């Protein structure tokens, strides 16, 4: 079973070593014998697609999330597409979602022929704003597609109330949020269908692509089981056209091993977040850097730890951090309503000010579970240095302007 993260990490990082944004190797090292044994077993069986490993893992995820059904598929993107297909969402239908997310959140809607309706996010959680959702409802609205961005749930109470009132579905994009909770319930069981991704850098990451949907509705589960195998209703009888989107046995077997450690790893990410809070507070970076909020009725699992860099200094701070060997990245630099492929929907710059501002000032710092205290200290030390350089440049510019 789970061992504390600290004792599974045999190394301690010397000062001044680079700190990567993410490094999957220490996690593999900590469970290497379990994973290798499992991979070997699947190879001996030579059963690679679906099968017992997949159905066992589906049961484990259903149990973990407390959902009645879980159905594996080839990726988080496919999970979203299958969810929309199972709800009969297609041309002429509207799905309300956030412009501040990974591309797949909106592309799945377009892919099934429906229309993504973007509404802005809130400053506190970076997640979709329920007031804006309600204002965007039309007779064509078929579903709301909230994202639990970076590992913290959207306002699911308010979103569910809107959905019930207007009799529409809720598809949760929980790709970044497995294990995350809203008022004590797990992400993925807070709407009609939950969608997970097992991309290697997600909190539960496989050895390649993988995804899953969770639902309490037996009809939806059954339909998705058919849709993932070309809409086969059994015996090569096809009532509708589906996809080829299955979870591999190898992925399921590896993920099953990793699921047993997920809560320990989430706790490691939370511990790292609290170290960031303590150390950043100590450095007095508050005028430039704001740390992510954790709302009181939620459990944040920190798929990303994204800080905001104020005063237009984000890129300066980011470059300076990179020069010092600290891995950091921008999730996401271009809001979805401004993506060229959605230009035909006619969205304009300025339409979603919170999302647009976030895309300019957000920056992810290393947060993976196996980071040591000294590595977090190093990141904060470099961040403080980057902020000081940026502050000096800013002050210098102000002086120049005044002169
Ligand atoms: C990763 C991700 C997806 C897509 O998952 P894949 O497994 O990469 O297809 C969808 N939405 C969000 C928010 C994600 O982070």
Coordinates of C-alpha atoms and ligand atoms in Angstrom, one line a residue:
X1 CA 0.0 0.0 0.0
X2 CA 0.9 3.7 0.0
X3 CA 4.1 4.8 1.6
X4 CA 4.9 8.3 2.6
X5 CA 6.3 10.3 -0.3
X6 CA 9.4 11.5 1.6
X7 CA 10.6 8.0 2.3
X8 CA 10.3 6.8 -1.3
X9 CA 12.6 9.6 -2.5
X10 CA 16.2 8.4 -2.0
X11 CA 17.9 11.6 -3.2
X12 CA 18.2 15.0 -1.7
X13 CA 18.8 17.8 -4.2
X14 CA 22.0 19.7 -3.8
X15 CA 21.5 23.5 -3.7
X16 CA 21.7 25.3 -7.1
X17 CA 20.6 22.3 -9.0
X18 CA 18.0 23.0 -11.7
X19 CA 14.4 22.1 -10.7
X20 CA 12.3 20.7 -13.6
X21 CA 8.6 21.7 -13.9
X22 CA 7.8 18.0 -13.9
X23 CA 10.0 14.9 -13.5
X24 CA 8.2 11.5 -13.8
X25 CA 11.3 9.5 -13.0
X26 CA 11.3 9.6 -9.2
X27 CA 7.7 8.4 -9.1
X28 CA 8.5 5.5 -11.4
X29 CA 11.5 4.6 -9.2
X30 CA 9.3 4.6 -6.1
X31 CA 7.0 2.0 -7.6
X32 CA 9.3 0.4 -10.2
X33 CA 9.0 -3.3 -9.0
X34 CA 5.1 -3.1 -8.9
X35 CA 4.9 -1.5 -12.3
X36 CA 7.5 -3.8 -14.0
X37 CA 5.8 -6.9 -12.6
X38 CA 2.4 -5.8 -13.9
X39 CA 3.8 -4.9 -17.4
X40 CA 5.4 -8.3 -17.5
X41 CA 2.2 -10.0 -16.5
X42 CA 0.2 -8.3 -19.3
X43 CA 2.9 -9.2 -21.8
X44 CA 2.7 -12.8 -20.7
X45 CA -1.0 -12.7 -21.3
X46 CA -0.7 -11.0 -24.7
X47 CA -4.1 -9.5 -24.2
X48 CA -3.7 -5.8 -25.0
X49 CA -7.0 -4.2 -25.6
X50 CA -9.8 -4.0 -23.0
X51 CA -10.2 -7.3 -21.1
X52 CA -10.0 -8.0 -17.4
X53 CA -7.3 -5.5 -16.6
X54 CA -9.5 -2.8 -18.0
X55 CA -12.7 -3.9 -16.4
X56 CA -10.9 -4.3 -13.0
X57 CA -9.4 -0.8 -13.3
X58 CA -12.9 0.6 -14.3
X59 CA -14.3 -0.9 -11.1
X60 CA -11.5 0.5 -9.0
X61 CA -12.0 4.0 -10.4
X62 CA -15.8 3.8 -9.9
X63 CA -15.2 2.8 -6.3
X64 CA -12.6 5.5 -5.8
X65 CA -14.9 8.2 -7.1
X66 CA -18.0 6.6 -5.7
X67 CA -19.7 6.5 -9.1
X68 CA -21.8 3.6 -10.2
X69 CA -20.1 3.1 -13.6
X70 CA -16.7 3.9 -15.1
X71 CA -15.8 3.2 -18.7
X72 CA -12.2 3.4 -20.0
X73 CA -11.3 4.9 -23.4
X74 CA -8.3 6.0 -25.3
X75 CA -7.8 9.6 -24.0
X76 CA -9.4 12.4 -22.0
X77 CA -10.3 14.1 -25.2
X78 CA -12.2 10.9 -26.4
X79 CA -13.9 10.7 -22.9
X80 CA -15.3 14.2 -23.6
X81 CA -16.3 13.3 -27.2
X82 CA -18.0 10.0 -26.0
X83 CA -19.8 11.9 -23.2
X84 CA -21.3 14.4 -25.7
X85 CA -22.2 11.6 -28.1
X86 CA -23.9 9.6 -25.4
X87 CA -26.0 12.7 -24.6
X88 CA -27.0 13.0 -28.3
X89 CA -25.4 16.4 -28.6
X90 CA -24.7 17.4 -32.1
X91 CA -25.4 20.0 -34.8
X92 CA -27.7 22.8 -33.6
X93 CA -26.9 22.2 -30.0
X94 CA -25.1 24.5 -27.7
X95 CA -22.7 23.6 -24.9
X96 CA -21.6 26.2 -22.4
X97 CA -17.9 26.1 -21.4
X98 CA -14.9 28.1 -20.3
X99 CA -12.4 29.7 -22.6
X100 CA -9.7 29.3 -20.0
X101 CA -8.7 25.7 -20.3
X102 CA -6.8 23.2 -22.4
X103 CA -8.0 23.1 -26.0
X104 CA -9.8 19.7 -25.8
X105 CA -12.4 21.2 -23.5
X106 CA -13.9 23.1 -26.5
X107 CA -12.6 21.0 -29.4
X108 CA -14.8 18.0 -28.3
X109 CA -17.9 20.2 -28.7
X110 CA -16.9 21.3 -32.1
X111 CA -15.9 17.7 -33.0
X112 CA -19.5 16.4 -32.4
X113 CA -20.8 19.3 -34.6
X114 CA -22.3 21.3 -31.7
X115 CA -21.5 24.9 -30.9
X116 CA -19.2 25.9 -28.0
X117 CA -20.6 28.8 -26.0
X118 CA -17.9 30.5 -24.0
X119 CA -18.5 32.3 -20.8
X120 CA -15.9 33.9 -18.6
X121 CA -14.3 32.5 -15.4
X122 CA -14.0 33.7 -11.8
X123 CA -11.0 35.3 -10.3
X124 CA -11.0 33.1 -7.2
X125 CA -10.8 29.6 -8.7
X126 CA -10.1 30.3 -12.4
X127 CA -13.2 28.2 -13.1
X128 CA -16.4 29.0 -15.0
X129 CA -18.6 31.7 -13.6
X130 CA -22.1 30.3 -12.8
X131 CA -23.8 33.7 -13.2
X132 CA -22.4 33.9 -16.7
X133 CA -23.5 30.4 -17.4
X134 CA -27.1 31.1 -16.5
X135 CA -27.1 34.2 -18.6
X136 CA -25.9 32.2 -21.6
X137 CA -28.7 29.6 -21.5
X138 CA -30.9 29.5 -24.6
X139 CA -33.4 27.0 -25.9
X140 CA -30.6 25.3 -27.8
X141 CA -28.4 24.7 -24.7
X142 CA -27.9 21.0 -24.2
X143 CA -25.2 20.9 -21.6
X144 CA -22.8 22.8 -19.3
X145 CA -19.1 21.7 -19.5
X146 CA -17.2 23.0 -16.5
X147 CA -13.5 22.3 -16.1
X148 CA -11.9 21.7 -12.7
X149 CA -8.9 23.6 -13.7
X150 CA -5.5 22.8 -12.2
X151 CA -7.2 20.3 -9.8
X152 CA -9.7 22.5 -8.0
X153 CA -13.4 22.0 -8.6
X154 CA -15.7 24.5 -10.2
X155 CA -18.7 25.9 -8.3
X156 CA -20.7 22.6 -8.8
X157 CA -23.5 23.5 -6.4
X158 CA -24.5 26.6 -8.5
X159 CA -23.8 24.8 -11.8
X160 CA -26.0 21.8 -10.8
X161 CA -28.8 24.1 -9.7
X162 CA -28.8 25.8 -13.1
X163 CA -28.7 22.4 -14.9
X164 CA -31.6 21.1 -12.9
X165 CA -33.6 24.3 -13.4
X166 CA -33.2 24.2 -17.2
X167 CA -33.2 20.4 -17.5
X168 CA -29.7 20.1 -19.2
X169 CA -26.8 17.8 -18.6
X170 CA -23.5 18.6 -16.9
X171 CA -20.3 17.1 -18.4
X172 CA -17.4 17.6 -16.0
X173 CA -13.9 18.0 -17.5
X174 CA -12.1 16.4 -14.6
X175 CA -9.0 15.7 -16.7
X176 CA -6.8 17.6 -14.2
X177 CA -8.8 16.7 -11.1
X178 CA -9.0 13.0 -10.2
X179 CA -9.1 12.8 -6.4
X180 CA -10.2 16.4 -6.1
X181 CA -13.3 17.1 -4.0
X182 CA -16.3 19.5 -3.8
X183 CA -18.1 19.5 -0.5
X184 CA -16.7 16.0 0.3
X185 CA -17.7 14.5 -3.0
X186 CA -15.2 13.5 -5.7
X187 CA -14.7 15.3 -9.0
X188 CA -16.3 13.2 -11.8
X189 CA -19.5 12.4 -9.9
X190 CA -20.8 15.9 -9.5
X191 CA -22.6 16.1 -12.8
X192 CA -24.2 13.8 -15.4
X193 CA -20.9 12.4 -16.8
X194 CA -17.3 12.9 -15.5
X195 CA -14.3 12.8 -17.9
X196 CA -10.8 11.8 -16.8
X197 CA -7.5 11.8 -18.6
X198 CA -4.5 9.6 -17.9
X199 CA -2.0 11.5 -19.9
X200 CA 1.3 10.9 -18.3
X201 CA 1.5 14.4 -16.6
X202 CA -1.9 14.2 -15.1
X203 CA -2.2 13.3 -11.4
X204 CA -2.9 9.7 -12.3
X205 CA -0.8 9.3 -15.4
X206 CA -0.4 6.2 -17.5
X207 CA 2.4 5.0 -19.8
X208 CA 0.8 6.8 -22.8
X209 CA -2.7 8.1 -23.5
X210 CA -5.8 6.9 -21.7
X211 CA -9.1 8.2 -20.5
X212 CA -12.2 7.3 -18.6
X213 CA -15.8 8.5 -18.1
X214 CA -17.7 8.0 -14.9
X215 CA -21.5 8.2 -14.5
X216 CA -24.3 6.9 -12.3
X217 CA -26.6 6.5 -15.3
X218 CA -26.6 2.8 -16.5
X219 CA -28.0 3.8 -19.9
X220 CA -25.2 6.3 -20.5
X221 CA -22.5 3.8 -19.4
X222 CA -24.0 1.1 -21.7
X223 CA -24.1 3.5 -24.6
X224 CA -20.5 4.6 -24.1
X225 CA -19.3 1.0 -23.9
X226 CA -20.9 0.5 -27.3
X227 CA -19.7 3.8 -28.7
X228 CA -16.0 3.1 -27.8
X229 CA -16.2 0.0 -30.1
X230 CA -17.6 1.5 -33.2
X231 CA -21.1 1.5 -31.8
X232 CA -21.2 -2.3 -31.8
X233 CA -24.3 -3.4 -30.0
X234 CA -23.0 -7.0 -29.9
X235 CA -22.3 -9.5 -32.6
X236 CA -21.2 -7.0 -35.2
X237 CA -24.5 -5.3 -35.2
X238 CA -24.2 -1.5 -35.4
X239 CA -27.1 0.7 -34.4
X240 CA -25.0 3.8 -34.6
X241 CA -21.5 4.9 -35.7
X242 CA -19.1 5.2 -32.8
X243 CA -15.3 5.5 -32.4
X244 CA -12.4 3.2 -31.9
X245 CA -11.5 4.4 -28.5
X246 CA -10.5 1.7 -26.0
X247 CA -8.2 1.7 -23.0
X248 CA -5.2 -0.6 -23.4
X249 CA -4.7 -3.4 -20.9
X250 CA -1.2 -2.2 -20.3
X251 CA -2.4 1.3 -19.4
X252 CA -5.1 -0.1 -17.1
X253 CA -2.7 -2.4 -15.4
X254 CA -0.2 0.3 -14.8
X255 CA -2.9 2.8 -13.7
X256 CA -4.3 0.3 -11.3
X257 CA -0.9 0.1 -9.6
X258 CA -0.7 3.9 -9.5
X259 CA -4.2 4.5 -8.3
X260 CA -3.2 2.9 -5.0
X261 CA -0.7 5.7 -4.5
X262 CA -2.8 8.6 -5.8
X263 CA -3.9 10.0 -2.4
X264 CA -0.4 9.9 -1.1
X265 CA 0.8 11.8 -4.2
X266 CA -2.0 14.3 -3.9
X267 CA -1.0 14.9 -0.3
X268 CA 2.6 15.5 -1.5
X269 CA 1.3 18.1 -4.0
X270 CA -0.7 19.8 -1.2
X271 CA 2.4 19.7 1.1
X272 CA 4.4 21.4 -1.7
X273 CA 1.7 24.0 -2.1
X274 CA 1.8 24.8 1.6
X275 CA 5.6 25.1 1.5
X276 CA 5.2 27.6 -1.4
X277 CA 2.7 29.6 0.7
X278 CA 5.0 29.7 3.7
X279 CA 8.1 30.5 1.8
X280 CA 6.6 33.1 -0.6
X281 CA 5.0 34.8 2.4
X282 CA 8.4 35.0 4.0
X283 CA 9.9 36.6 0.9
X284 CA 7.2 39.3 0.7
X285 CA 6.4 38.8 -3.0
X286 CA 2.8 39.8 -2.5
X287 CA 2.9 43.0 -4.6
X288 CA 3.8 41.1 -7.7
X289 CA 3.0 37.4 -7.1
X290 CA -0.4 36.1 -6.1
X291 CA -0.7 32.5 -5.1
X292 CA -3.7 30.3 -6.1
X293 CA -6.6 30.3 -3.7
X294 CA -8.0 27.1 -2.2
X295 CA -11.7 27.6 -1.6
X296 CA -12.9 26.3 1.7
X297 CA -15.5 23.7 0.5
X298 CA -13.0 22.1 -1.9
X299 CA -10.0 19.8 -1.9
X300 CA -7.4 21.0 -4.4
X301 CA -5.1 18.3 -5.8
X302 CA -2.8 20.7 -7.6
X303 CA -2.3 19.2 -11.0
X304 CA -0.7 22.6 -11.5
X305 CA 0.4 25.2 -9.1
X306 CA -0.3 28.4 -11.0
X307 CA 0.6 31.8 -9.6
X308 CA -0.3 35.1 -11.1
X309 CA 2.5 37.6 -11.9
X310 CA 1.1 41.2 -11.8
X311 CA 2.0 44.4 -13.6
X312 CA 2.7 42.8 -16.9
X313 CA 5.9 41.2 -15.6
X314 CA 5.0 37.6 -16.2
X315 CA 7.2 36.9 -19.2
X316 CA 10.1 38.7 -17.6
X317 CA 9.8 36.7 -14.4
X318 CA 9.3 33.5 -16.4
X319 CA 12.4 34.0 -18.5
X320 CA 14.5 34.9 -15.5
X321 CA 13.3 31.8 -13.7
X322 CA 14.2 29.7 -16.7
X323 CA 17.6 31.3 -16.8
X324 CA 18.1 30.2 -13.3
X325 CA 17.2 26.6 -14.2
X326 CA 13.7 26.5 -12.8
X327 CA 11.1 24.8 -15.0
X328 CA 7.9 26.9 -15.5
X329 CA 5.2 27.1 -18.1
X330 CA 2.1 29.0 -19.1
X331 CA -1.2 27.2 -19.0
X332 CA -2.7 28.6 -21.1
X333 CA -1.3 31.5 -23.2
X334 CA -4.3 31.9 -25.5
X335 CA -7.9 31.7 -24.4
X336 CA -10.0 29.4 -26.5
X337 CA -12.4 32.0 -27.8
X338 CA -9.4 33.6 -29.6
X339 CA -8.1 30.4 -31.2
X340 CA -8.1 30.7 -35.0
X341 CA -10.1 27.5 -35.4
X342 CA -13.0 29.0 -33.5
X343 CA -12.9 32.4 -35.4
X344 CA -16.1 31.5 -37.3
X345 CA -18.0 31.8 -34.0
X346 CA -17.2 35.5 -34.0
X347 CA -15.8 36.0 -30.5
X348 CA -13.8 39.2 -30.0
X349 CA -10.8 40.1 -27.9
X350 CA -12.0 41.9 -24.8
X351 CA -15.1 39.7 -24.5
X352 CA -13.9 37.6 -21.5
X353 CA -11.6 40.0 -19.6
X354 CA -10.8 37.6 -16.7
X355 CA -9.7 34.8 -18.9
X356 CA -7.8 37.1 -21.2
X357 CA -6.0 38.7 -18.2
X358 CA -5.2 35.3 -16.7
X359 CA -3.6 34.1 -20.0
X360 CA -1.3 37.1 -19.6
X361 CA -0.3 36.7 -16.0
X362 CA -0.6 33.0 -15.1
X363 CA 2.6 30.9 -14.6
X364 CA 2.9 27.3 -13.4
X365 CA 5.7 26.4 -10.9
X366 CA 7.0 22.8 -10.2
X367 CA 4.6 21.0 -7.9
X368 CA 5.0 17.2 -8.5
X369 CA 4.7 15.1 -5.4
X370 CA 8.4 14.0 -5.1
X371 CA 9.8 17.5 -4.9
X372 CA 11.8 18.0 -1.7
X373 CA 11.7 20.9 0.7
X374 CA 15.1 22.1 -0.5
X375 CA 13.9 22.1 -4.1
X376 CA 10.8 24.2 -3.2
X377 CA 13.2 26.5 -1.3
X378 CA 15.3 26.8 -4.4
X379 CA 12.3 27.7 -6.6
X380 CA 11.2 30.4 -4.2
X381 CA 14.7 31.8 -3.9
X382 CA 14.9 32.0 -7.7
X383 CA 11.4 33.5 -7.8
X384 CA 12.3 36.1 -5.3
X385 CA 15.4 37.0 -7.4
X386 CA 13.3 37.1 -10.6
X387 CA 10.8 39.4 -8.9
X388 CA 13.5 41.7 -7.6
X389 CA 15.0 42.1 -11.0
X390 CA 11.6 42.8 -12.5
X391 CA 10.8 45.3 -9.7
X392 CA 14.1 47.1 -10.4
X393 CA 13.4 47.2 -14.1
X394 CA 9.9 48.5 -13.4
X395 CA 11.1 51.2 -11.0
X396 CA 13.8 52.2 -13.5
X397 CA 11.2 52.6 -16.2
X398 CA 9.1 54.7 -13.9
X399 CA 12.1 57.0 -13.1
X400 CA 12.8 57.3 -16.9
X401 CA 9.2 58.2 -17.6
X402 CA 9.2 60.9 -14.9
X403 CA 12.5 62.4 -16.1
Ligands
LIG1 C1 -5.4 16.9 -20.5 C2 -6.7 17.5 -20.6 C3 -7.7 17.1 -21.5 C4 -7.4 16.0 -22.6 O1 -6.9 14.9 -22.1 P1 -6.1 13.9 -23.1 O2 -6.0 12.6 -22.4 O3 -4.8 14.6 -23.3 O4 -6.8 13.8 -24.4 C5 -8.9 17.7 -21.5 N1 -9.2 18.8 -20.7 C6 -8.3 19.2 -19.8 C7 -8.6 20.4 -18.9 C8 -7.0 18.6 -19.8 O5 -6.1 19.1 -18.9

